[in-house]
Structures are given as C-alpha cells and as structure tokens.
C-alpha cells in the first residue's frame, strides 16, 4: 500500500559521519510511520501528540536507538 | 494453526538493496501479525486502529527496526 | 515448575531455511508463554485477547523479531 | 540489597544444549525480579498477576528472548 | 525541522573511557527527544514528568542501554 | 545535571565472572535512574512502586538484560 514511499533515503545505510548516520536513523524511523499511515493530515495530528507526550518521546527515542545501531554497524562505527 | 502462511517472502533474507531490505522488514512484521490473527476481517479492523494511534505507530516502527537489523546483517549492510 | 515443557523444539536453533527459522521463532515465543502459564485453559482465554488486541499483536511481533534475530545469526542467515 | 541472591546459576552462561540455554534464560530473567523484589510473599502475589495477564506474559517473553540472545551467542549457538 | 540540533556531540562515538561512553549515551538519548520536541519550554515541563514517573525512568533506562550498546561496540568495549 | 554521579562503577565493563557481570548490569541500570532523578527521596518513593508493580519488575528485567548483553560481549562471555 505504501510501496511508493522511499524507505531508505539514498537507498544506502552508509553515511560520511556519525551525525549524518543519526539523521538517517531519525528519517528511517519516520518513514516507517509514513508507510503505515500514508495520510499526511492524520500524521500531522499524531505528530503533535508525539511531541507533547512524555511516553511517546521516549518510545521514539528507543526506535531511533535501534535504527542507529544498524546504521552504525553498517558504517563500522565511522572508525578511521 | 497459521502454518500455511508464508512468513518469509521468497524464503530468503537476501535483497539486492537496502530499500528492498526495508520493504522485506515491513512485510515480515506484518506476516507475524497475520499468523497470530489469521482472520482478515479482524485484521482489517485492527489495521485502522494501528494507523490512527500514535503509540501503535511507534511500536510498529520499533518492530520493523528490529526485523531490519537482522535483514541488514544478513546482507552485510549492502556494502560493496 | 515448567521444566517438563520442551522450550526449543528439536533442541536446536539450526533450520534448513529462513521460513522454518521464522516458524521456530514463533514456536519458541509461544513456549515461553506456556512455561510461564502452564494451564492450557487460561492460555486459551488469553489467546483470544492476543488475537483481538492491536497492542498485543504488535508486542508479540516484537518478541518474535527478537527470537528470530538469534535464530538467523545461528544459521548464518541461511547464506550459501 | 539483593547481593546475596545468585544471579547466574552456576556462574556461567555456557550450557550443553540450546534447551538448557533456554532454561537458563528463564531463570536469569526470574532472578532479576527476585533481586529487585526480595520479599517472596510479594513475588508470589505478583506471579499470579504475570500468569493471568496477557501483556505481562508477552513482556516476560520479550525479556527471556533478550537474555537468550546473549546465552546463545556465548555458546556459539550450540553449533558443532 | 530539527536539523540544526547536533545529534552526536563531537560527531564521534569514540570516547576515552566507559564512563564517558555512558555519558554520551545519555546525551544522545536526550538529543533525540530535543530533535522531536524542539520547544524548550515543553521539554522542561515533560522533564519533570520523566523524573517523577517510575515507568518513564525505566523506559529511559532502556533507551540509554540501547544507545550504550552501540557506543560500547564502537569502542571495542574499551578493552586494552 | 547528573554529571557527578559515576555511571560505570570502576569505569570498566570487564568483570572476573558472569555473576559479577550481572551485578554490574543491575548497578548500571540503577545509576541511569539516579542520573535522571538525582533526588534520593523521590527515588526512594519510586523504588517501592517498582518493587510492588508487576509491569515495572518486568520492564526493569528487560533493561538489565540489555545492559548485560553489552557487558557479556565485552567479557567475551567469560569463556576461558
């Protein structure tokens, strides 16, 4: 249903820096929500719930941490 | 009970790209729900709950992130 | 208390295919529930709750994803 | 406070089989609960809650899955 | 929206010690919350909720544990 | 705010035994809670909630399991 949404920006987990890896983790987490709820108006309404609710914020942090673990491993932790 | 449902499309974790790996993660997460609740009418009713509920959307994101970690490792993170 | 229940069918994490690995993940997740609640009648009652409740279905999906990560690593992701 | 409780039976993660690894995962998960709530009477009361509540059973399953992932890696997945 | 916030202090996961790795895990977990809710006044209000609520404290601990797992792996566990 | 709290006792993840690794996991999980809520009186009040509440006990178990996974890997699972 949500197939046209691009789920991995740039179709790659590789980023030049840890900072950009972290940004990618946030984007990938958001794109799963977009794929599950493609209606932008509904998402906008839910976004204000996320941002005002302590539990939501912490659960989003948990998801980003999990995505970032994968991205960091893909980049060998950006070690030189 | 849900044995006839195919749980891993193509019976393989290997995908050509990260994008397709992400699509597989979403499909595999959905197929577990299908195996646990094989009644399509019940699932359809629950799907509208998922898509409208902020907590549900975030929890689904967490599950997809976990599935994707496995798929990404299986594909050596699609590094050339 | 639940010692007589077999927790790992076949006492092995190795499966011929990813599909069978996924089936094993579902079985292992269910057997922990069986070990924690050995009374079949209570489990039967709870099963209908699982299958009708959106949060339950997603949380079960998360557990299966975690079990599957271990099984997939045990099988070197079924890569030839 | 809970220091006298033994947290890792046998003080080792190594088990002869996957089945025994799974049993160890259950025991280790229970021993953390024991260390956090050393009063056996309170634990007994809570145990009946665990076993009757669908969410509790699934969350316990998630914890056992996480403990098992560590034990399985410690045993190199019991591969010969 | 939150792009100007620095998500990884120092743009590196590498720290001299485990203690500093743990501090980085806390900071990275907080910065995701900051990126999701950039309004400092709202965050301040939510912070008092986090700190007074048992569930919140435990969920934050779970997120920090996940971030720390990545940082610890990046630093090869600070083994000499 | 909580910077003076030591987050990793001994500033090392290395322990002689699995048992001590498990004790370290419990301590590290508690120290994150201490860093998030530095007021000892509030923590004391919340501690009685943790210990009496089934969900709390299970969630604490999940966090300890995650911390332990990192510590166990750092110690190569205490294999000789």
Short mmCIF file of C-alpha atoms in Angstrom, two decimals:
data_model
loop_
_atom_site.label_atom_id
_atom_site.label_comp_id
_atom_site.label_asym_id
_atom_site.label_seq_id
_atom_site.Cartn_x
_atom_site.Cartn_y
_atom_site.Cartn_z
CA UNK A 1 0.00 0.00 0.00
CA UNK A 2 2.82 2.33 0.95
CA UNK A 3 5.24 0.89 -1.63
CA UNK A 4 5.83 4.20 -3.47
CA UNK A 5 7.28 5.81 -0.31
CA UNK A 6 11.07 5.65 -0.29
CA UNK A 7 12.00 3.93 2.96
CA UNK A 8 15.80 4.37 2.86
CA UNK A 9 16.81 7.84 1.63
CA UNK A 10 19.58 7.40 -0.94
CA UNK A 11 18.96 3.63 -0.77
CA UNK A 12 22.08 3.24 1.40
CA UNK A 13 22.96 2.91 5.08
CA UNK A 14 26.41 4.40 4.52
CA UNK A 15 26.95 7.97 5.73
CA UNK A 16 30.14 10.08 5.91
CA UNK A 17 29.77 10.83 9.63
CA UNK A 18 28.08 9.64 12.83
CA UNK A 19 25.99 12.82 12.84
CA UNK A 20 24.59 12.03 9.40
CA UNK A 21 24.05 8.43 10.50
CA UNK A 22 21.96 9.72 13.36
CA UNK A 23 19.94 11.93 11.00
CA UNK A 24 19.36 8.91 8.76
CA UNK A 25 18.12 6.90 11.77
CA UNK A 26 15.54 9.60 12.55
CA UNK A 27 14.43 9.74 8.90
CA UNK A 28 14.13 5.96 8.59
CA UNK A 29 12.06 5.77 11.77
CA UNK A 30 9.73 8.49 10.45
CA UNK A 31 9.39 6.83 7.04
CA UNK A 32 8.07 3.62 8.62
CA UNK A 33 5.37 5.69 10.31
CA UNK A 34 4.66 7.33 6.93
CA UNK A 35 4.38 3.91 5.25
CA UNK A 36 1.97 2.70 7.94
CA UNK A 37 -0.12 5.89 7.89
CA UNK A 38 0.19 7.45 4.43
CA UNK A 39 -2.42 10.18 5.15
CA UNK A 40 -0.43 13.36 5.82
CA UNK A 41 -3.30 15.05 7.66
CA UNK A 42 -3.63 12.17 10.14
CA UNK A 43 0.15 12.09 10.62
CA UNK A 44 0.21 15.84 11.29
CA UNK A 45 -2.41 15.38 14.01
CA UNK A 46 -0.47 12.49 15.54
CA UNK A 47 2.81 14.43 15.38
CA UNK A 48 1.51 16.96 17.90
CA UNK A 49 0.63 14.03 20.19
CA UNK A 50 4.15 12.60 19.90
CA UNK A 51 5.80 15.89 20.70
CA UNK A 52 3.67 16.66 23.77
CA UNK A 53 3.61 13.20 25.34
CA UNK A 54 6.48 12.05 27.51
CA UNK A 55 5.95 8.33 26.84
CA UNK A 56 5.80 8.88 23.08
CA UNK A 57 9.04 10.85 23.08
CA UNK A 58 10.83 8.12 24.99
CA UNK A 59 9.45 5.36 22.75
CA UNK A 60 10.53 7.28 19.64
CA UNK A 61 13.98 7.58 21.20
CA UNK A 62 14.05 3.80 21.65
CA UNK A 63 13.19 3.22 17.99
CA UNK A 64 15.80 5.69 16.75
CA UNK A 65 18.39 3.98 19.00
CA UNK A 66 17.57 0.64 17.36
CA UNK A 67 17.78 2.04 13.82
CA UNK A 68 21.03 3.80 14.69
CA UNK A 69 22.59 0.56 15.97
CA UNK A 70 22.15 -0.94 12.50
CA UNK A 71 23.42 2.16 10.69
CA UNK A 72 26.44 2.44 13.00
CA UNK A 73 27.37 -1.21 12.40
CA UNK A 74 26.97 -0.69 8.63
CA UNK A 75 29.48 2.16 8.85
CA UNK A 76 31.88 0.24 11.13
CA UNK A 77 31.14 2.96 13.68
CA UNK A 78 32.87 5.58 11.49
CA UNK A 79 36.23 4.49 12.83
CA UNK A 80 39.10 5.56 10.66
CA UNK B 1 -2.55 -23.00 13.18
CA UNK B 2 -1.07 -20.36 10.90
CA UNK B 3 1.43 -22.75 9.30
CA UNK B 4 0.15 -22.29 5.71
CA UNK B 5 1.00 -18.55 5.79
CA UNK B 6 4.38 -17.85 4.20
CA UNK B 7 6.36 -15.98 6.84
CA UNK B 8 9.45 -15.04 4.79
CA UNK B 9 8.53 -13.92 1.25
CA UNK B 10 10.89 -15.70 -1.17
CA UNK B 11 12.17 -17.76 1.79
CA UNK B 12 15.30 -15.58 1.90
CA UNK B 13 16.61 -12.61 3.85
CA UNK B 14 18.85 -11.54 0.96
CA UNK B 15 17.75 -8.47 -1.03
CA UNK B 16 19.53 -6.52 -3.77
CA UNK B 17 19.26 -3.16 -2.00
CA UNK B 18 18.70 -1.57 1.41
CA UNK B 19 15.36 -0.23 0.19
CA UNK B 20 14.13 -3.74 -0.62
CA UNK B 21 15.51 -4.94 2.71
CA UNK B 22 13.38 -2.35 4.43
CA UNK B 23 10.31 -3.45 2.45
CA UNK B 24 11.01 -7.04 3.50
CA UNK B 25 11.22 -5.96 7.16
CA UNK B 26 7.76 -4.37 6.92
CA UNK B 27 6.33 -7.47 5.21
CA UNK B 28 7.84 -9.86 7.74
CA UNK B 29 6.48 -7.81 10.65
CA UNK B 30 3.00 -7.86 9.05
CA UNK B 31 3.14 -11.61 8.38
CA UNK B 32 3.71 -12.36 12.08
CA UNK B 33 0.54 -10.40 12.85
CA UNK B 34 -1.23 -12.38 10.11
CA UNK B 35 -0.01 -15.66 11.59
CA UNK B 36 -1.24 -14.66 15.05
CA UNK B 37 -4.60 -13.36 13.79
CA UNK B 38 -5.45 -15.25 10.57
CA UNK B 39 -8.94 -13.70 10.28
CA UNK B 40 -8.65 -11.00 7.61
CA UNK B 41 -11.76 -9.15 8.80
CA UNK B 42 -10.41 -8.79 12.33
CA UNK B 43 -7.01 -7.69 10.99
CA UNK B 44 -8.70 -5.07 8.78
CA UNK B 45 -10.47 -3.64 11.84
CA UNK B 46 -7.23 -3.60 13.82
CA UNK B 47 -5.31 -2.01 10.93
CA UNK B 48 -7.40 1.18 11.22
CA UNK B 49 -6.52 1.24 14.94
CA UNK B 50 -2.80 0.93 14.18
CA UNK B 51 -2.85 3.73 11.66
CA UNK B 52 -4.73 6.19 13.87
CA UNK B 53 -2.98 5.56 17.15
CA UNK B 54 0.32 7.26 17.93
CA UNK B 55 1.56 4.56 20.31
CA UNK B 56 0.76 1.79 17.82
CA UNK B 57 2.63 3.53 15.03
CA UNK B 58 5.72 3.93 17.19
CA UNK B 59 5.59 0.32 18.42
CA UNK B 60 5.27 -0.92 14.83
CA UNK B 61 8.30 1.21 13.98
CA UNK B 62 10.23 -0.50 16.79
CA UNK B 63 9.35 -3.97 15.45
CA UNK B 64 10.32 -3.07 11.89
CA UNK B 65 13.63 -1.67 13.19
CA UNK B 66 14.35 -5.00 14.90
CA UNK B 67 13.46 -7.05 11.81
CA UNK B 68 15.56 -4.73 9.65
CA UNK B 69 18.61 -5.15 11.90
CA UNK B 70 18.56 -8.88 11.12
CA UNK B 71 17.99 -8.39 7.40
CA UNK B 72 20.73 -5.73 7.17
CA UNK B 73 23.23 -8.04 8.91
CA UNK B 74 22.22 -10.89 6.57
CA UNK B 75 23.07 -8.64 3.61
CA UNK B 76 26.33 -7.37 5.17
CA UNK B 77 24.65 -3.95 5.11
CA UNK B 78 24.67 -3.93 1.28
CA UNK B 79 28.27 -2.77 1.30
CA UNK B 80 30.02 -3.35 -1.97
CA UNK C 1 7.76 -25.55 37.64
CA UNK C 2 7.58 -25.58 33.88
CA UNK C 3 10.67 -27.74 33.44
CA UNK C 4 8.90 -30.61 31.63
CA UNK C 5 7.84 -28.32 28.74
CA UNK C 6 10.28 -28.53 25.83
CA UNK C 7 11.39 -24.96 25.20
CA UNK C 8 13.41 -25.48 21.99
CA UNK C 9 11.69 -27.91 19.59
CA UNK C 10 14.32 -30.37 18.35
CA UNK C 11 16.75 -28.85 20.89
CA UNK C 12 18.46 -26.93 18.07
CA UNK C 13 18.38 -23.44 16.57
CA UNK C 14 19.51 -24.74 13.17
CA UNK C 15 16.87 -24.88 10.43
CA UNK C 16 17.20 -25.66 6.72
CA UNK C 17 15.55 -22.42 5.58
CA UNK C 18 14.66 -18.89 6.71
CA UNK C 19 10.98 -19.83 6.58
CA UNK C 20 11.49 -22.67 9.05
CA UNK C 21 13.63 -20.36 11.18
CA UNK C 22 10.71 -17.98 11.36
CA UNK C 23 8.36 -20.79 12.35
CA UNK C 24 10.80 -21.79 15.09
CA UNK C 25 10.86 -18.18 16.37
CA UNK C 26 7.06 -18.21 16.70
CA UNK C 27 7.11 -21.58 18.47
CA UNK C 28 9.86 -20.56 20.89
CA UNK C 29 8.00 -17.35 21.76
CA UNK C 30 4.82 -19.36 22.44
CA UNK C 31 6.65 -21.96 24.55
CA UNK C 32 7.91 -19.26 26.94
CA UNK C 33 4.31 -18.20 27.47
CA UNK C 34 3.40 -21.86 28.03
CA UNK C 35 6.20 -22.23 30.59
CA UNK C 36 5.04 -19.12 32.43
CA UNK C 37 1.35 -20.11 32.34
CA UNK C 38 1.16 -23.92 32.15
CA UNK C 39 -2.64 -24.01 32.50
CA UNK C 40 -3.98 -24.61 28.97
CA UNK C 41 -7.44 -23.25 29.79
CA UNK C 42 -6.05 -19.91 30.98
CA UNK C 43 -3.77 -19.73 27.93
CA UNK C 44 -6.72 -20.40 25.63
CA UNK C 45 -8.62 -17.50 27.21
CA UNK C 46 -5.60 -15.21 26.87
CA UNK C 47 -5.03 -16.29 23.27
CA UNK C 48 -8.31 -14.71 22.19
CA UNK C 49 -7.17 -11.49 23.89
CA UNK C 50 -3.87 -11.54 21.99
CA UNK C 51 -5.52 -12.04 18.66
CA UNK C 52 -8.11 -9.28 19.08
CA UNK C 53 -5.92 -6.61 20.63
CA UNK C 54 -3.79 -4.39 18.43
CA UNK C 55 -1.15 -3.69 21.09
CA UNK C 56 -0.79 -7.39 21.92
CA UNK C 57 -0.30 -8.31 18.27
CA UNK C 58 2.43 -5.72 17.86
CA UNK C 59 4.18 -6.75 21.10
CA UNK C 60 4.11 -10.41 20.01
CA UNK C 61 5.63 -9.30 16.72
CA UNK C 62 8.44 -7.59 18.64
CA UNK C 63 9.18 -10.75 20.62
CA UNK C 64 9.21 -12.95 17.52
CA UNK C 65 11.57 -10.45 15.84
CA UNK C 66 13.97 -10.76 18.78
CA UNK C 67 13.84 -14.58 18.79
CA UNK C 68 14.32 -14.61 15.02
CA UNK C 69 17.42 -12.41 15.24
CA UNK C 70 19.08 -15.11 17.36
CA UNK C 71 17.95 -17.97 15.13
CA UNK C 72 19.04 -16.13 11.97
CA UNK C 73 22.52 -15.49 13.42
CA UNK C 74 22.74 -19.16 14.46
CA UNK C 75 22.09 -20.13 10.85
CA UNK C 76 24.49 -17.51 9.42
CA UNK C 77 21.39 -16.01 7.80
CA UNK C 78 20.98 -19.10 5.59
CA UNK C 79 23.56 -17.72 3.19
CA UNK C 80 25.04 -20.33 0.97
CA UNK D 1 20.40 -5.12 48.87
CA UNK D 2 19.94 -8.24 46.79
CA UNK D 3 23.63 -9.08 46.64
CA UNK D 4 23.29 -12.48 48.37
CA UNK D 5 20.95 -13.76 45.59
CA UNK D 6 22.87 -15.72 42.96
CA UNK D 7 22.05 -14.05 39.66
CA UNK D 8 23.72 -16.51 37.25
CA UNK D 9 23.13 -20.14 38.29
CA UNK D 10 26.46 -21.96 38.10
CA UNK D 11 28.12 -18.58 37.44
CA UNK D 12 28.39 -19.46 33.74
CA UNK D 13 26.50 -18.76 30.52
CA UNK D 14 27.72 -22.00 28.94
CA UNK D 15 25.19 -24.84 28.64
CA UNK D 16 25.46 -28.21 26.89
CA UNK D 17 22.34 -27.67 24.75
CA UNK D 18 20.01 -24.98 23.40
CA UNK D 19 17.23 -26.36 25.61
CA UNK D 20 19.30 -25.82 28.74
CA UNK D 21 20.29 -22.39 27.44
CA UNK D 22 16.63 -21.53 27.22
CA UNK D 23 16.02 -22.75 30.76
CA UNK D 24 18.93 -20.60 31.93
CA UNK D 25 17.40 -17.56 30.18
CA UNK D 26 14.14 -18.07 32.09
CA UNK D 27 15.98 -18.50 35.39
CA UNK D 28 18.15 -15.42 34.86
CA UNK D 29 15.10 -13.31 34.00
CA UNK D 30 13.36 -14.52 37.20
CA UNK D 31 16.43 -13.88 39.36
CA UNK D 32 16.49 -10.20 38.34
CA UNK D 33 12.90 -9.92 39.53
CA UNK D 34 13.93 -11.67 42.75
CA UNK D 35 16.83 -9.24 43.23
CA UNK D 36 14.52 -6.25 42.69
CA UNK D 37 11.77 -7.63 44.97
CA UNK D 38 13.43 -9.92 47.53
CA UNK D 39 10.19 -10.47 49.50
CA UNK D 40 8.93 -13.92 48.48
CA UNK D 41 5.35 -13.20 49.59
CA UNK D 42 5.11 -10.12 47.37
CA UNK D 43 6.66 -12.02 44.46
CA UNK D 44 4.16 -14.84 44.93
CA UNK D 45 1.29 -12.37 44.70
CA UNK D 46 2.78 -10.75 41.60
CA UNK D 47 3.42 -14.14 39.99
CA UNK D 48 -0.32 -14.81 39.77
CA UNK D 49 -0.68 -11.44 38.04
CA UNK D 50 2.00 -12.32 35.50
CA UNK D 51 0.45 -15.63 34.66
CA UNK D 52 -3.09 -14.29 34.17
CA UNK D 53 -2.28 -11.13 32.26
CA UNK D 54 -1.74 -11.25 28.52
CA UNK D 55 0.52 -8.17 28.39
CA UNK D 56 2.68 -9.48 31.25
CA UNK D 57 3.17 -12.83 29.54
CA UNK D 58 4.26 -11.18 26.32
CA UNK D 59 6.63 -8.78 28.10
CA UNK D 60 8.19 -11.69 30.01
CA UNK D 61 8.63 -13.43 26.66
CA UNK D 62 10.46 -10.36 25.35
CA UNK D 63 12.85 -10.35 28.31
CA UNK D 64 13.58 -14.07 28.01
CA UNK D 65 14.26 -13.57 24.28
CA UNK D 66 16.82 -10.88 25.11
CA UNK D 67 18.53 -13.00 27.78
CA UNK D 68 18.55 -15.97 25.42
CA UNK D 69 20.23 -13.95 22.64
CA UNK D 70 23.21 -13.39 24.97
CA UNK D 71 23.34 -17.00 26.15
CA UNK D 72 23.06 -18.32 22.57
CA UNK D 73 25.94 -16.09 21.43
CA UNK D 74 28.01 -17.22 24.44
CA UNK D 75 27.51 -20.82 23.31
CA UNK D 76 28.19 -20.04 19.62
CA UNK D 77 24.60 -21.18 19.05
CA UNK D 78 25.49 -24.76 20.08
CA UNK D 79 26.80 -25.41 16.58
CA UNK D 80 29.10 -28.35 16.40
CA UNK E 1 12.79 20.52 11.26
CA UNK E 2 15.32 19.68 13.96
CA UNK E 3 18.27 19.53 11.56
CA UNK E 4 20.25 22.35 13.26
CA UNK E 5 20.40 20.37 16.55
CA UNK E 6 23.67 18.45 16.86
CA UNK E 7 22.68 14.84 17.45
CA UNK E 8 26.10 13.32 18.15
CA UNK E 9 28.24 15.59 20.37
CA UNK E 10 31.72 15.77 18.83
CA UNK E 11 30.35 13.89 15.81
CA UNK E 12 32.02 10.70 17.07
CA UNK E 13 31.07 7.58 19.04
CA UNK E 14 34.63 7.12 20.28
CA UNK E 15 35.27 8.01 23.93
CA UNK E 16 38.39 7.52 26.08
CA UNK E 17 36.56 5.56 28.80
CA UNK E 18 33.43 3.54 29.50
CA UNK E 19 32.25 6.29 31.86
CA UNK E 20 32.40 8.88 29.08
CA UNK E 21 30.72 6.39 26.75
CA UNK E 22 27.86 6.16 29.21
CA UNK E 23 27.61 9.95 29.42
CA UNK E 24 27.49 10.09 25.62
CA UNK E 25 24.66 7.52 25.59
CA UNK E 26 22.61 9.73 27.94
CA UNK E 27 23.31 12.83 25.84
CA UNK E 28 22.43 11.09 22.57
CA UNK E 29 19.15 9.79 24.03
CA UNK E 30 18.27 13.32 25.22
CA UNK E 31 19.16 14.91 21.86
CA UNK E 32 16.66 12.68 20.05
CA UNK E 33 13.97 13.97 22.39
CA UNK E 34 15.18 17.51 21.69
CA UNK E 35 15.01 16.91 17.93
CA UNK E 36 11.46 15.55 18.23
CA UNK E 37 10.30 18.35 20.55
CA UNK E 38 12.46 21.43 19.85
CA UNK E 39 10.41 23.69 22.18
CA UNK E 40 12.49 24.03 25.35
CA UNK E 41 9.51 25.08 27.47
CA UNK E 42 7.53 21.96 26.55
CA UNK E 43 10.59 19.77 27.17
CA UNK E 44 11.09 21.37 30.59
CA UNK E 45 7.51 20.52 31.51
CA UNK E 46 7.91 16.94 30.27
CA UNK E 47 11.25 16.56 32.09
CA UNK E 48 9.51 16.85 35.46
CA UNK E 49 7.13 14.10 34.33
CA UNK E 50 10.03 11.81 33.39
CA UNK E 51 11.78 12.30 36.68
CA UNK E 52 8.72 11.64 38.86
CA UNK E 53 7.25 8.69 36.98
CA UNK E 54 8.52 5.19 37.60
CA UNK E 55 7.61 3.85 34.15
CA UNK E 56 9.28 6.79 32.41
CA UNK E 57 12.50 6.34 34.36
CA UNK E 58 12.66 2.67 33.44
CA UNK E 59 11.89 3.34 29.76
CA UNK E 60 14.61 6.00 29.63
CA UNK E 61 16.98 3.45 31.14
CA UNK E 62 16.07 1.02 28.35
CA UNK E 63 16.85 3.61 25.68
CA UNK E 64 20.18 4.56 27.25
CA UNK E 65 21.07 0.85 27.44
CA UNK E 66 20.42 0.51 23.70
CA UNK E 67 22.47 3.61 22.81
CA UNK E 68 25.27 2.42 25.09
CA UNK E 69 25.40 -0.99 23.38
CA UNK E 70 26.26 0.77 20.11
CA UNK E 71 28.81 3.11 21.70
CA UNK E 72 30.46 0.24 23.60
CA UNK E 73 30.80 -1.81 20.41
CA UNK E 74 32.24 1.24 18.60
CA UNK E 75 34.90 1.46 21.30
CA UNK E 76 35.58 -2.31 21.32
CA UNK E 77 34.36 -2.19 24.93
CA UNK E 78 37.37 -0.06 25.96
CA UNK E 79 39.47 -3.21 26.22
CA UNK E 80 43.16 -2.51 26.13
CA UNK F 1 22.96 17.93 35.86
CA UNK F 2 23.80 14.41 36.95
CA UNK F 3 27.40 14.57 35.73
CA UNK F 4 28.97 13.99 39.18
CA UNK F 5 27.24 10.58 39.50
CA UNK F 6 29.57 7.76 38.48
CA UNK F 7 27.71 5.84 35.79
CA UNK F 8 30.07 2.87 35.34
CA UNK F 9 31.40 1.59 38.69
CA UNK F 10 35.15 1.09 38.32
CA UNK F 11 34.92 2.77 34.90
CA UNK F 12 35.16 -0.66 33.24
CA UNK F 13 32.84 -3.26 31.75
CA UNK F 14 35.27 -6.07 32.49
CA UNK F 15 34.39 -8.39 35.40
CA UNK F 16 36.06 -11.61 36.57
CA UNK F 17 32.84 -13.68 36.36
CA UNK F 18 29.38 -13.77 34.79
CA UNK F 19 27.86 -13.30 38.25
CA UNK F 20 29.75 -10.04 38.75
CA UNK F 21 28.84 -9.01 35.21
CA UNK F 22 25.20 -9.46 36.14
CA UNK F 23 25.65 -7.38 39.30
CA UNK F 24 27.28 -4.66 37.20
CA UNK F 25 24.30 -4.71 34.80
CA UNK F 26 21.91 -4.11 37.72
CA UNK F 27 24.08 -1.29 39.09
CA UNK F 28 24.44 0.40 35.70
CA UNK F 29 20.67 0.25 35.14
CA UNK F 30 20.09 1.82 38.58
CA UNK F 31 22.68 4.55 38.02
CA UNK F 32 20.87 5.77 34.90
CA UNK F 33 17.74 6.16 37.00
CA UNK F 34 19.82 8.02 39.59
CA UNK F 35 21.23 10.33 36.91
CA UNK F 36 17.72 11.07 35.60
CA UNK F 37 16.24 11.60 39.08
CA UNK F 38 19.06 12.74 41.39
CA UNK F 39 16.72 13.38 44.36
CA UNK F 40 17.17 10.41 46.68
CA UNK F 41 13.84 10.96 48.45
CA UNK F 42 11.91 10.82 45.17
CA UNK F 43 13.84 7.73 44.08
CA UNK F 44 13.08 6.03 47.41
CA UNK F 45 9.37 6.65 46.88
CA UNK F 46 9.55 5.33 43.30
CA UNK F 47 11.56 2.28 44.40
CA UNK F 48 8.60 0.97 46.41
CA UNK F 49 6.47 1.36 43.27
CA UNK F 50 8.96 -0.63 41.19
CA UNK F 51 9.10 -3.46 43.67
CA UNK F 52 5.34 -3.83 44.07
CA UNK F 53 4.30 -3.48 40.44
CA UNK F 54 4.42 -6.46 38.11
CA UNK F 55 4.90 -4.40 34.94
CA UNK F 56 7.72 -2.38 36.49
CA UNK F 57 9.57 -5.51 37.59
CA UNK F 58 9.38 -6.99 34.11
CA UNK F 59 10.49 -3.74 32.43
CA UNK F 60 13.45 -3.49 34.81
CA UNK F 61 14.31 -7.06 33.87
CA UNK F 62 14.28 -6.05 30.20
CA UNK F 63 16.68 -3.17 30.83
CA UNK F 64 19.06 -5.32 32.87
CA UNK F 65 19.01 -7.92 30.09
CA UNK F 66 20.05 -5.25 27.57
CA UNK F 67 22.84 -3.91 29.79
CA UNK F 68 24.03 -7.47 30.45
CA UNK F 69 24.22 -8.24 26.71
CA UNK F 70 26.80 -5.45 26.34
CA UNK F 71 28.77 -6.47 29.43
CA UNK F 72 28.77 -10.14 28.39
CA UNK F 73 30.09 -9.25 24.92
CA UNK F 74 32.76 -7.02 26.50
CA UNK F 75 33.92 -10.02 28.53
CA UNK F 76 33.75 -12.44 25.57
CA UNK F 77 31.09 -14.25 27.62
CA UNK F 78 33.67 -15.23 30.26
CA UNK F 79 34.75 -18.16 28.10
CA UNK F 80 38.14 -19.46 29.02
#
